[in-house]
Structure formats: C-alpha cells, structure tokens
Coordinates of C-alpha atoms and ligand atoms in Angstrom, one line a residue:
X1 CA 2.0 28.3 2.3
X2 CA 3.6 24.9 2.7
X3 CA 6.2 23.6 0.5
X4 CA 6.3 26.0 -2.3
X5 CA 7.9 24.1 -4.5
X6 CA 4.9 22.1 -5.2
X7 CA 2.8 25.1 -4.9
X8 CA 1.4 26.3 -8.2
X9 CA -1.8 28.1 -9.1
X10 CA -2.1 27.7 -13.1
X11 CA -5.5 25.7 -14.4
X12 CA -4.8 22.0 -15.1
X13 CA -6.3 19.4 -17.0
X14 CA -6.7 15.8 -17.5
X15 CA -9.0 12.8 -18.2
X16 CA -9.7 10.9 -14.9
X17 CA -11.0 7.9 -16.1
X18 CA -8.6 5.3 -17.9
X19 CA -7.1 5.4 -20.9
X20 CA -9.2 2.9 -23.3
X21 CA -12.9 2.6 -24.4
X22 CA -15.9 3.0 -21.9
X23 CA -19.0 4.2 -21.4
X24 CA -18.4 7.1 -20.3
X25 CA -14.9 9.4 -19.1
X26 CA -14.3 11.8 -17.0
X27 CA -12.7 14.5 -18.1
X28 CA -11.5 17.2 -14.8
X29 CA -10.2 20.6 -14.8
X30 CA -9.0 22.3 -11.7
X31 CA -7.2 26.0 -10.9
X32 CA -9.2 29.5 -10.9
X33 CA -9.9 29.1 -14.8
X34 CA -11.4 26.0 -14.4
X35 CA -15.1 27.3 -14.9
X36 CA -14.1 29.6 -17.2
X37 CA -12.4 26.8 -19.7
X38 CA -15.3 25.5 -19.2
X39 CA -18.0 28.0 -20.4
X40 CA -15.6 28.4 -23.5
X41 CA -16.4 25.0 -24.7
X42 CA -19.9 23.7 -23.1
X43 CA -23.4 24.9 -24.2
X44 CA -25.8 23.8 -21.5
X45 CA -28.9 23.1 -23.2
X46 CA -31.2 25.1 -20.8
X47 CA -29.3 28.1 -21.8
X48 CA -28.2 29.2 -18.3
X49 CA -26.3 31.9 -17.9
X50 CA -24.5 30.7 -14.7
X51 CA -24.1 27.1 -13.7
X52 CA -25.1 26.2 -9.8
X53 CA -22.4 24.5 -7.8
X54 CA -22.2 20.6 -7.8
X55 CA -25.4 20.3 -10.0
X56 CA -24.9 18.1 -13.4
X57 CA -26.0 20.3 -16.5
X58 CA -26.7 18.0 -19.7
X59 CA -25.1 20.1 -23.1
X60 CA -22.7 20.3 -26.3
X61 CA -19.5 20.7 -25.8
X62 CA -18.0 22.6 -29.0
X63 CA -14.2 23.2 -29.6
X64 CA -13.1 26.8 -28.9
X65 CA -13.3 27.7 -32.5
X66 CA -16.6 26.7 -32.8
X67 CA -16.8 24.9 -35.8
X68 CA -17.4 21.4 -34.6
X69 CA -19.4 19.8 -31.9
X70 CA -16.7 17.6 -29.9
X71 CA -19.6 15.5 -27.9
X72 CA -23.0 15.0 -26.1
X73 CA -22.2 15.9 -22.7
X74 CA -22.9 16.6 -18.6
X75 CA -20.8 18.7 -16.9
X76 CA -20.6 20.0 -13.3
X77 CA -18.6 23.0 -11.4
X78 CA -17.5 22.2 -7.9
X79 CA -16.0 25.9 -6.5
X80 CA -13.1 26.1 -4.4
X81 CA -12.7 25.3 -1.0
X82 CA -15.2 23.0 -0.9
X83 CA -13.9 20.6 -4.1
X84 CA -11.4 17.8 -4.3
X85 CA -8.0 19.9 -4.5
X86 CA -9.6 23.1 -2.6
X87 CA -9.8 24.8 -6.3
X88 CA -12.4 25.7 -8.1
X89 CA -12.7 22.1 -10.2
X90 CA -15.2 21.4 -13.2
X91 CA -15.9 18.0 -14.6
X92 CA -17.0 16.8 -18.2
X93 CA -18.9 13.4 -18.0
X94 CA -18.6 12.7 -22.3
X95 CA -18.7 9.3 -24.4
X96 CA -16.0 7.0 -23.4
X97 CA -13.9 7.2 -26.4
X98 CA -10.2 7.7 -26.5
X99 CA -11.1 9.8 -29.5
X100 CA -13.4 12.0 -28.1
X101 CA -11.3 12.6 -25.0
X102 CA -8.2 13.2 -26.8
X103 CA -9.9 16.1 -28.6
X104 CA -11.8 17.9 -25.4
X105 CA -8.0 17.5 -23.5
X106 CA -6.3 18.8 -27.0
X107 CA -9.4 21.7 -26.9
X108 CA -8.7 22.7 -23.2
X109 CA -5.1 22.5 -23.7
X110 CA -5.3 25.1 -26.4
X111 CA -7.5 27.2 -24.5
X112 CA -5.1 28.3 -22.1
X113 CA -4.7 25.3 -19.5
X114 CA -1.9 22.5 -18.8
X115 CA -1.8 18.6 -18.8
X116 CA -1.9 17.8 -15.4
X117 CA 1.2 15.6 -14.0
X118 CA 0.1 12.3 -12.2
X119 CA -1.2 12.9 -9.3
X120 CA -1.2 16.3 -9.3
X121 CA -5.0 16.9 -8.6
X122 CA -4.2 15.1 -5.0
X123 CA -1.1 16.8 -4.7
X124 CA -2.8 20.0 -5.0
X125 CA -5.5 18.9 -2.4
X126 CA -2.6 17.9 0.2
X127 CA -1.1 21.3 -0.5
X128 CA -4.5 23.2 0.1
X129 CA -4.8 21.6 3.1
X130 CA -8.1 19.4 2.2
X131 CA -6.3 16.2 3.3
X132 CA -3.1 15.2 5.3
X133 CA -0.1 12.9 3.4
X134 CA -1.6 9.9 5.1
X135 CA -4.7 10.4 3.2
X136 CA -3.4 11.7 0.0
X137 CA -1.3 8.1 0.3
X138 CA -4.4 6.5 1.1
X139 CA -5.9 7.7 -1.8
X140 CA -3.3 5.6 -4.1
X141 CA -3.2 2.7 -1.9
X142 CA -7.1 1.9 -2.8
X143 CA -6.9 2.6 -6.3
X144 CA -4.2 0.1 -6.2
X145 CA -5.6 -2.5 -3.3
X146 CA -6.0 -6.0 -5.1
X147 CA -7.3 -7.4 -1.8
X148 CA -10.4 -6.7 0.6
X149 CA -7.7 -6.5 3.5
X150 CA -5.4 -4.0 1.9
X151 CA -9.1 -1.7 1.1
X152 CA -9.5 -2.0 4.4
X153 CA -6.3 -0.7 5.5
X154 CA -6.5 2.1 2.5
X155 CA -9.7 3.3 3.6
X156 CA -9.2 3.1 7.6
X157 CA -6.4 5.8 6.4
X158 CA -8.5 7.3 4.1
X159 CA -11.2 8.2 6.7
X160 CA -8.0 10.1 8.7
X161 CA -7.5 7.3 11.2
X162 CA -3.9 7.3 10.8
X163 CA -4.0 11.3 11.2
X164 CA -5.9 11.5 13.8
X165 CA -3.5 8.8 16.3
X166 CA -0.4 10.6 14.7
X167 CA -2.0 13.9 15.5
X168 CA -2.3 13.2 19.0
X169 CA 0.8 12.6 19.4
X170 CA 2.1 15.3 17.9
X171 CA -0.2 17.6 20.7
X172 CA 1.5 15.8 23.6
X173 CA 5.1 16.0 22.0
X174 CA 4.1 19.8 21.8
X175 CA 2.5 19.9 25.3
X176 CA 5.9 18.5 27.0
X177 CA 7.7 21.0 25.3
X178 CA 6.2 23.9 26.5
X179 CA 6.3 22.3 30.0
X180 CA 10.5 21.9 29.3
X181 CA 10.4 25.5 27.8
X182 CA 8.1 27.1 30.3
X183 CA 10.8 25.7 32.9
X184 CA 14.1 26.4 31.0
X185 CA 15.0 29.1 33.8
X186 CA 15.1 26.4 36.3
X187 CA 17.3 24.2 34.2
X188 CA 19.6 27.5 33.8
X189 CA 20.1 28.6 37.7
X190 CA 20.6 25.0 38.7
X191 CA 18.1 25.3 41.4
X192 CA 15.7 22.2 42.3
X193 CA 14.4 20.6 39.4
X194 CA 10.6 21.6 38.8
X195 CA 8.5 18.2 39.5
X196 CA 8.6 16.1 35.9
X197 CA 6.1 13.4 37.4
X198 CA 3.3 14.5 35.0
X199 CA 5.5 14.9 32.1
X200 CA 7.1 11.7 32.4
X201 CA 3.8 9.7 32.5
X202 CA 2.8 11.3 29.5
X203 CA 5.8 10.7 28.1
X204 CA 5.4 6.9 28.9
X205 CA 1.8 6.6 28.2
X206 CA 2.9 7.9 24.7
X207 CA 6.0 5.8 23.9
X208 CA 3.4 3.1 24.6
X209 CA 0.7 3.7 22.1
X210 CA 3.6 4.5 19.8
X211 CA 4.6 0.8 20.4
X212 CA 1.4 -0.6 19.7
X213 CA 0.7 1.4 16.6
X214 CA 4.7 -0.3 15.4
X215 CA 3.9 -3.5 16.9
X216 CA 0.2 -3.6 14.2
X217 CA 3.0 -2.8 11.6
X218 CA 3.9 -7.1 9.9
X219 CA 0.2 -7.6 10.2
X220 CA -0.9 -4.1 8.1
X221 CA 2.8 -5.1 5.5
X222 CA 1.2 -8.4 5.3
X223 CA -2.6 -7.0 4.2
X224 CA -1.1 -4.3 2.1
X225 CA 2.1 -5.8 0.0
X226 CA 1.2 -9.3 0.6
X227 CA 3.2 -12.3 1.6
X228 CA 5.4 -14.1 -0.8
X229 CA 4.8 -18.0 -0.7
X230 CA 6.8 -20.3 -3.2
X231 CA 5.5 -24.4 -3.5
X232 CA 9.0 -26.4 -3.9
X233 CA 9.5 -30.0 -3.5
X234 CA 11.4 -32.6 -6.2
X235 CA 10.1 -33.0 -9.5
X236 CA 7.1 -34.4 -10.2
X237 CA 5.3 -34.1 -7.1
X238 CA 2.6 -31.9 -8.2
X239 CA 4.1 -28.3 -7.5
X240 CA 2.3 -26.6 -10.6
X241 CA -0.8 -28.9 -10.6
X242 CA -1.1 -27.2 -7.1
X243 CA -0.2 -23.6 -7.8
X244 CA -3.2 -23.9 -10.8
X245 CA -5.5 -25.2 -8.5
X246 CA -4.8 -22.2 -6.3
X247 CA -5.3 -19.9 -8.5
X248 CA -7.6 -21.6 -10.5
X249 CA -6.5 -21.7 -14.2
X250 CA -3.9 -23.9 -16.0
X251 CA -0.8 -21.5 -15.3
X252 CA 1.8 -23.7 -14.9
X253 CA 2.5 -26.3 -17.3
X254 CA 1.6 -29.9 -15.9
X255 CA 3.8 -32.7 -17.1
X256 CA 4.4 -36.1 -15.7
X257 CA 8.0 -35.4 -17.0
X258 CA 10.5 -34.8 -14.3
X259 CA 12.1 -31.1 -14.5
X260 CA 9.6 -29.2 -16.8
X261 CA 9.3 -26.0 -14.3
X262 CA 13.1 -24.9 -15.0
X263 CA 12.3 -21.5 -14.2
X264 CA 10.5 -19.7 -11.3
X265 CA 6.3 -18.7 -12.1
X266 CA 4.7 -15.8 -10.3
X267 CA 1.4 -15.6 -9.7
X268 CA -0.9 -12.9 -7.6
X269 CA -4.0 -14.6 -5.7
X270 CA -6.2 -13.7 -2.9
X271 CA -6.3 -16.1 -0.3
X272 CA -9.0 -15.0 2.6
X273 CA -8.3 -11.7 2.3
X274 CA -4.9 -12.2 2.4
X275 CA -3.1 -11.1 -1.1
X276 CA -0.5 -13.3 -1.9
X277 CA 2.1 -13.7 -4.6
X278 CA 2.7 -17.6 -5.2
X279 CA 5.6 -18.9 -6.7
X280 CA 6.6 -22.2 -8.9
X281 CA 9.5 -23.2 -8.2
X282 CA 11.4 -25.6 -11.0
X283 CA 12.1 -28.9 -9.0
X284 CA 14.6 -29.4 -6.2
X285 CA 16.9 -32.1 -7.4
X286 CA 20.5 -33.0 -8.5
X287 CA 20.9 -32.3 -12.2
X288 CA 23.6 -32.5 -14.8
X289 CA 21.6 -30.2 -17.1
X290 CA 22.8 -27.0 -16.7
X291 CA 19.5 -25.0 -17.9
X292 CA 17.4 -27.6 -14.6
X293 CA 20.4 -26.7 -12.6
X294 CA 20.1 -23.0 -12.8
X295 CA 16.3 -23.0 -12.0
X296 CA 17.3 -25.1 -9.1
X297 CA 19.9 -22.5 -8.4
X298 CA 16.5 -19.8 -8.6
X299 CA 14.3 -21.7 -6.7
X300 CA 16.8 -21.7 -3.6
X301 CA 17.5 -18.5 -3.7
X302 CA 13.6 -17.3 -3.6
X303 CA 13.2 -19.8 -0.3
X304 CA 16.2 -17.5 1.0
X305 CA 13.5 -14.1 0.6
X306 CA 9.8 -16.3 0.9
X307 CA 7.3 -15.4 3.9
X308 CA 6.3 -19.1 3.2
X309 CA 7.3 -22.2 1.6
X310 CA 4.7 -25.1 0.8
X311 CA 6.9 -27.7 0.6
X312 CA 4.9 -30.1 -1.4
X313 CA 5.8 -34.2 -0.9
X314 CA 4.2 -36.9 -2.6
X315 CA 1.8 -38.9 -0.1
X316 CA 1.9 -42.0 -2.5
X317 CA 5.7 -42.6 -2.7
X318 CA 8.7 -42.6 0.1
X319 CA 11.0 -39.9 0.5
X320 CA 13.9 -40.2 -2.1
X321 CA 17.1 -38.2 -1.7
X322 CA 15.8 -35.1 -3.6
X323 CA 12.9 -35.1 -1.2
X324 CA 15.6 -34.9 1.0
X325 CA 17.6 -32.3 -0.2
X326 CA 14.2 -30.1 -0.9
X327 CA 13.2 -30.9 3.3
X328 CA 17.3 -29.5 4.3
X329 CA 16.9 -26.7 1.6
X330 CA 13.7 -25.8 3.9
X331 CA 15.7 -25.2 7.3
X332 CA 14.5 -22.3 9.4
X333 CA 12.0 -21.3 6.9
X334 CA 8.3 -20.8 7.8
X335 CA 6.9 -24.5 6.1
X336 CA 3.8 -26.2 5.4
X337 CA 4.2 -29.7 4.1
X338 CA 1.4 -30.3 1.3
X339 CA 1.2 -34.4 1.3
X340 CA 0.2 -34.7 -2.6
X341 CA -1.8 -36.8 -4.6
X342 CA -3.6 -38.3 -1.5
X343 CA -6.5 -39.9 -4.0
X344 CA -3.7 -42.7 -4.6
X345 CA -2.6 -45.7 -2.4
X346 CA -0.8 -43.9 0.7
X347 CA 2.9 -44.8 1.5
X348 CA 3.0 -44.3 5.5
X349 CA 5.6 -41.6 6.2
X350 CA 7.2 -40.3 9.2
X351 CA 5.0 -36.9 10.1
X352 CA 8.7 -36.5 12.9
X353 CA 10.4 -36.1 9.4
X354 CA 8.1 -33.2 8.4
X355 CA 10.0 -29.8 8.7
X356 CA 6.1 -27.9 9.4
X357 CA 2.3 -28.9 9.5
X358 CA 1.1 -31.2 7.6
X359 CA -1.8 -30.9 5.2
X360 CA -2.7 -33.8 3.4
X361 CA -4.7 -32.8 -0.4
X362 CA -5.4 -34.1 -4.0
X363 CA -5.7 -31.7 -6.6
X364 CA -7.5 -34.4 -8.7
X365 CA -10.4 -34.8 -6.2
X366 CA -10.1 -31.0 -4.2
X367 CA -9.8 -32.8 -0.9
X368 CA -7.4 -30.9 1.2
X369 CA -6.8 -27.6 -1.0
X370 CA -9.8 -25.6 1.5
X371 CA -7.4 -26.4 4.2
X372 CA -3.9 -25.6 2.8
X373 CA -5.5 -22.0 1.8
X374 CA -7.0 -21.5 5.5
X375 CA -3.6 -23.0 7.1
X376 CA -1.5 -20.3 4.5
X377 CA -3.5 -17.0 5.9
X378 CA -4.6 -18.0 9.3
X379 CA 0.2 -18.2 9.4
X380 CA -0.3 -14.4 8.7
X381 CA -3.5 -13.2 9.8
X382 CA -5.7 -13.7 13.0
X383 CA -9.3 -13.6 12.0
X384 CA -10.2 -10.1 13.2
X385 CA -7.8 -8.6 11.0
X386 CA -9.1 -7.6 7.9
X387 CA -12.7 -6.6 9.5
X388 CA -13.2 -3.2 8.5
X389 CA -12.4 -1.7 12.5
X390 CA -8.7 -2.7 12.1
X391 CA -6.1 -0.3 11.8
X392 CA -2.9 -0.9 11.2
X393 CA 0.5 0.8 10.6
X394 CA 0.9 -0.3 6.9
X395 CA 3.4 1.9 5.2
X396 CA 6.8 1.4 5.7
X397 CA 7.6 5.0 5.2
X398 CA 5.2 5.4 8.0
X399 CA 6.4 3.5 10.1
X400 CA 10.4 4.9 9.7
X401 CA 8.9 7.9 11.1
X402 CA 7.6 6.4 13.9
X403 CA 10.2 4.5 14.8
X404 CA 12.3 7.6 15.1
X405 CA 9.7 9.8 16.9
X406 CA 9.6 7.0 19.1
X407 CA 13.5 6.6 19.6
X408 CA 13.6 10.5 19.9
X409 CA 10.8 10.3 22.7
X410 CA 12.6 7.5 24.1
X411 CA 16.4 9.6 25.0
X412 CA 13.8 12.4 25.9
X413 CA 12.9 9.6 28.2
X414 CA 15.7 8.7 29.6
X415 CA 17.5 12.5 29.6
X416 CA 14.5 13.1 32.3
X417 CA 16.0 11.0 34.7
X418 CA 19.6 11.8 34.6
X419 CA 18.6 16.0 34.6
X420 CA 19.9 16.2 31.3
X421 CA 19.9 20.1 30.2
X422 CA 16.4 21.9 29.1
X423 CA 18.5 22.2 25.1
X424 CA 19.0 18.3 25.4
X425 CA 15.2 17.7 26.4
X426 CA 13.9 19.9 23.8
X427 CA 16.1 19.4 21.3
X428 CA 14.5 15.3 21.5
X429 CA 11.2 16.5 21.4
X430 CA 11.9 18.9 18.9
X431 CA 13.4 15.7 16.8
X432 CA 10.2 13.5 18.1
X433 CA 7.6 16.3 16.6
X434 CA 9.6 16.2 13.4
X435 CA 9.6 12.7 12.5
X436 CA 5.9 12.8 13.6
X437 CA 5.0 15.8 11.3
X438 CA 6.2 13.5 8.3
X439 CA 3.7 11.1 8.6
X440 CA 1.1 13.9 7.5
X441 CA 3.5 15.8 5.7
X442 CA 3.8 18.8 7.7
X443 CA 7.9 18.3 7.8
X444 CA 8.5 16.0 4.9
X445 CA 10.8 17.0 2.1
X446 CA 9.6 18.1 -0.7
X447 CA 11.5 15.3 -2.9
X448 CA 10.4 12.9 -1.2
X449 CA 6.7 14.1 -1.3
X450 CA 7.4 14.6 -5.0
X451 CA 8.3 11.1 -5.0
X452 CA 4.9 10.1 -3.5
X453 CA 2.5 12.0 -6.0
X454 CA 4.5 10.6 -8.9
X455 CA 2.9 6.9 -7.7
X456 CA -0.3 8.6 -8.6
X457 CA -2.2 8.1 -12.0
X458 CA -2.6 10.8 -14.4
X459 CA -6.0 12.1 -14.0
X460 CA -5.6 11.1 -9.9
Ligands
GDP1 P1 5.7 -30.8 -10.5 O1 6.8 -31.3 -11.4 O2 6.1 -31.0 -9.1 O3 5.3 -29.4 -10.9 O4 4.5 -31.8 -10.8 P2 3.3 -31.6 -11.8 O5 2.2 -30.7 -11.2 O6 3.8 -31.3 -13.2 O7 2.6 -33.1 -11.7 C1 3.4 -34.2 -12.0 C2 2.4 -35.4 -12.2 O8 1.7 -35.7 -11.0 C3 1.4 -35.1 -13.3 O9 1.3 -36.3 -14.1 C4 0.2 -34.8 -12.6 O10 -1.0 -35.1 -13.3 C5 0.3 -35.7 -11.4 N1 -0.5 -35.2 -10.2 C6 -0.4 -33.9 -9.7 N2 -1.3 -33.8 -8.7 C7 -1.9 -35.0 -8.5 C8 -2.9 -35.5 -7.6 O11 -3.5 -34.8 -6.7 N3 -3.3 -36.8 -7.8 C9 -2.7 -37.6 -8.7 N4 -3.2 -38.9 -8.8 N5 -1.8 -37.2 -9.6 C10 -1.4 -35.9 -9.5

C-alpha cells in the first residue's frame, strides 16, 4: 500500500453537511464497520433484515441503548470498492439540526467508531486508489470556487484531465528509460552509440506539451486565486463611490470630505468570470496627519503587489499635484485610468498624460462602469477561457512539479547530445518521472500530502 502513514483501516465518522441549521444533514460513516454501526442504531421501517446497496431506506434511528428515538430518518449503504473512499460507507440523511446531529455523531462515537479528521474521507479515497491527488485537490478547489471560472478549472480536474496529460507523460518518461536501460551495455563497452533519433523526438515532442501545459499556468492562477486590483487616485475623486458601485452595496464610506479612506478596504467580486479582490485605497496625497499619512504609506505599498490598479481621476477638474504624485506612484504597474464623475461639466485633459487606457464613467448615472468591468477581465482573460473545455495548469504546487520534470527532461535533453553516460540519462529521467508522479501523488511526501487533506472540511 502507498504511503502508510496515512493508511488506516478503523470506522470513521462525521457530519458532511455544515455546521448550522438546515433541512436536512448528512451524517457519513466509512471503514469495514460502517454498516454494522449502522444496523446498531437504524430501524428501517419495512423491517428488512439486510439493506440493498445504494438504495435509500426510510426509519428510526434510536441510540445504542435504546431508550430514546434520536430522529426520523433515511439512510443508505454504499459497499466498498465501489463508494466514495473505496470502503464500505453508509449515510444517514436526518433533520438538519445541530442538535440532532450532535447526538447521532455522540451515538456512533460511543458505538465503537472515530471523529473523522478533515478531509479524511478524500484522503482515504486517494489512498484506496479511487482518485489521483489532482482530483482529490480538485475536490477542495470546487467546494471552495467563488467564481464560474475557478469551477471550471476545479471540475476540468475533477473529471481527471489534469491526470490523464500528466499520466502520459509519465508513460513516455518511462518508455525512454527502458530504451536508455535496454541499451546500457552499449553505453558500458563504448562501442557506437545505438541510434537516439526516436528517443529524442519523443523527448522533444514532450518537453513541448510540458511547455504549453506551464505556459496555461497565469491564465488558470488568474481563474482560480483571482487577480488583486486596488482603485487609487487623490482624495475625493470617487475611489469608494466606485468600488461600491462594483460591488454593488455601500461598502466604503462616501464622503465629500478629503482623506476619509485612511485605511486600505478589501472586497471579493466576480467580474465576468473573473474573481477578483478589489481594494480601497485611502487617498494619494501629501499629508501632515500622521494616521492619512500612514494609509497613504498602505496604499503604496499594495500598488507594489496589485495585478491591477484603476487609477481613478476626476473628469471634471485638472490635474493637481496629488493627481500627480498618484499618476508617478503608478509607474510600471498594469493601469486603467477611470475619468470620474463624467455626468459633470468636463475639464479637457491630456489622454498623452494618462499612464493606461482610458475609460471614462459616472457612478451617479452608470455610464461607463459596464466598460471598466469588461476592460478589467478582458486585461486577464481572453474570452474562451472560462468555457467549460479549458484546461489549465492552476495549482502552483502543480506546476513546481512540472517545472522540474520539465528541467529534468530538459539536461536528459541535452546529456543526449554530448553522449553523456546511460547513469547520467537515467538518472534525469528517473528525476523527470519523480516530479511527475507528484502531481498525482504517486511520489509525494507524505507531509506534504498531509498538508493537502488538512485544507479539507471536516465531513469532506
Ligand atoms: P474618494 O475620496 O476618492 O473615495 O471619493 P468618494 O467616493 O468619497 O467621493 C467623493 C465625492 O465625489 C462624494 O461627494 C461623491 O458623492 C462624489 N462623487 C463620486 N462619484 C461621482 C460621480 O460619478 N459623479 C458626481 N457628480 N459626483 C461623484
């Protein structure tokens, strides 16, 4: 078996719905004494003396002492291999109250099983073989997607896309070594070396696709983290008027007094597709006041780490010198100039001065917002990608691995053409398998898949 340390065969519990009131939770038991808890404490009410696979059986649940009924139930057995973690698994649909879940968990716990830790029903489904790390990470990435791009990604992964391409390399890795292997003797009398034509076109061909899969890798960050995007500009020029019309609400407080943003607001919104976290900024000016001056001092340092910066100007007025120290504090950043308050009287400004594209907008009369929010994600996004055929390398862990199976193939590569020694070439493809393997767990540590399950919910 695969990483023993994770491996354990004892009966867990836990509810998999969350914590709260609902209509119904799900309470889920899994290990070989799963059905067994089970029959302890629910009294189908046709009286069955076994209960069919994966069919839902309306009953009582009663607690293990038999003195009280716990709830008005339907539960379901779903054998091993063919369940969710490969074990046999059984599922109690009861009344969503925290009440009435606490005391079936409490009842199950004091029949003989154990609380299970987060994640640990996936864990034990990765470890059983029913899914690949990809897809166990898959798993949490849709429970936590807060954008139809980053579902996409999740459930592209999910489906065993992201196996599958990293599988196939991992059977041409393997192929070339047992060509190199197969042909160590040759290496070893030093006679003429066999002909590595085949061998390195694969090899090519396969560095390639391992390019393309790193080159997908900002757009899939940008669906599945999101893109940071902070509005500055001087006081007053409608920075948090904007970020509420973005999102929608009355967020940031709105004042026609100069400097009432002092510190930075943070705010997650979907923009087509694209989840974004936008930021207030407190006003880019020159202050005395040393409570304004330190959310200036905040403000510049979040341009230093934003994907984007919306500086906003005000369309009615010319540019005074804090317009021009928020324009310099912009240099080399990614900018889009929001011209504000364009339902008043227009001053006529110098679009050469501009440090980006210009989009002009009111947030009193909407004109111009439609535009800045298709001008923000068409900057990160092409309009193909969050269709539900794209496929990207999201996952920075993922893509460490590649980029070292990659490097790995890459002195492989280049060993080839100087006749480097059979131990040299393996030994690369050796290293190029490995970091492969980690992407779907077959060689990853097991702290740092312990590490992964522990993002999982309880229940998960
Ligand atoms: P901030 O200091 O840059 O965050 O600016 P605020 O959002 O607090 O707005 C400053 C003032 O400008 C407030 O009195 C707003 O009502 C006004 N304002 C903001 N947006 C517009 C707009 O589109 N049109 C007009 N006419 N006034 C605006």
């Amino acid at each position: 078996m695969r990483h023993s340390v994770l491996f354990a065969n004892d009966t867990i519990v836990a509810p998999a719905t969350p914590p709260g009131s609902g209509g119904i939770a799900i309470v889920r038991l899994s290990g070989p004494k799963a059905v067994a808890l089970l029959r302890q404490i629910f009294f189908p009410s046709c009286h069955t003396a076994t209960l069919a696979p994966r069919r839902l059986y309306h009953g009582h649940l009663r607690d293990h002492a038999r003195q009280m009924t716990m709830d008005e139930v339907l539960a379901v057995v779903m054998p091993g291999p063919h369940s969710y973690t490969g074990e046999d698994v059984a599922e109690i649909h009861c009344h969503g109250g925290p009440l009435v879940v606490r005391s079936i968990v409490d009842d199950l716990l004091a029949c003989g099983c154990r609380l299970a830790h987060p994640g640990e029903f996936t864990q034990r489904a990765f470890v059983n073989g029913r899914i690949d790390l990809s897809r166990a990470e898959a798993i949490a990435d849709l429970i936590q997607a807060r954008s139809s791009g980053a579902m996409q990604i999740a459930l592209a992964q999910l489906g065993g896309r992201l196996q599958l391409e990293v599988e196939s390399y991992r059977s041409v890795l393997a192929e070339l070594l047992s060509f190199i292997e197969l042909h160590i003797d040759f290496f070893d009398e030093d006679i003429a070396h066999p002909d590595f034509s085949q061998v390195r076109l694969s090899g090519k061909n396969l560095s390639m696709r391992m390019e393309q899969l790193l080159a997908g890798f900002d757009q899939g960050r940008v669906l599945r983290e999101g893109v940071s995007v902070l509005i500055v500009g001087r006081p007053n020029v409608g920075k948090s008027s904007l970020l509420n019309a973005l999102l929608g609400e009355s967020r940031a407080i709105v004042s026609d007094i100069p400097g009432t943003t002092r510190d930075t607001i943070e705010e997650p919104v979907v923009i087509g597709g694209l989840p974004l976290r936008l930021v207030d900024t407190a006003g880019i000016r020159e202050t005395f006041d040393p409570v304004e001056a330190e959310g200036v001092r905040r403000a510049r340092e979040r341009l230093a780490s934003a994907d984007l910066v919306v500086l906003v100007i005000d369309s009615s007025h010319p540019l005074t010198s804090d317009d021009h120290l928020a324009m310099s504090a912009c240099v080399d950043r990614r900018v889009i100039v929001a011209l504000s308050k364009a339902d008043l009287p227009r001053y006529r400004h110098d679009p050469a001065l501009f440090p980006g594209p210009v989009v002009e907008l009111s947030v009193h009369s909407g004109t111009g917002l439609d535009e800045l929010r298709q001008q923000v994600s068409s900057t990160f996004l092409t309009s193909s990608d969050a269709s539900p055929e794209s496929f990207f390398l999201a996952d920075r862990r993922h893509r460490a691995a590649v980029l070292r199976a990659h490097a790995a193939l890459t002195r492989f590569l280049a060993g080839l053409e100087v006749n480097a020694s059979a131990e040299f070439l393996s030994a690369d493809l050796r290293d190029a398998l490995s970091a492969v393997g980690e992407v779907t767990g077959e060689t990853t540590p097991d702290e740092i898949l312990e590490l992964i399950f522990s993002r999982f919910c309880i229940g998960k």
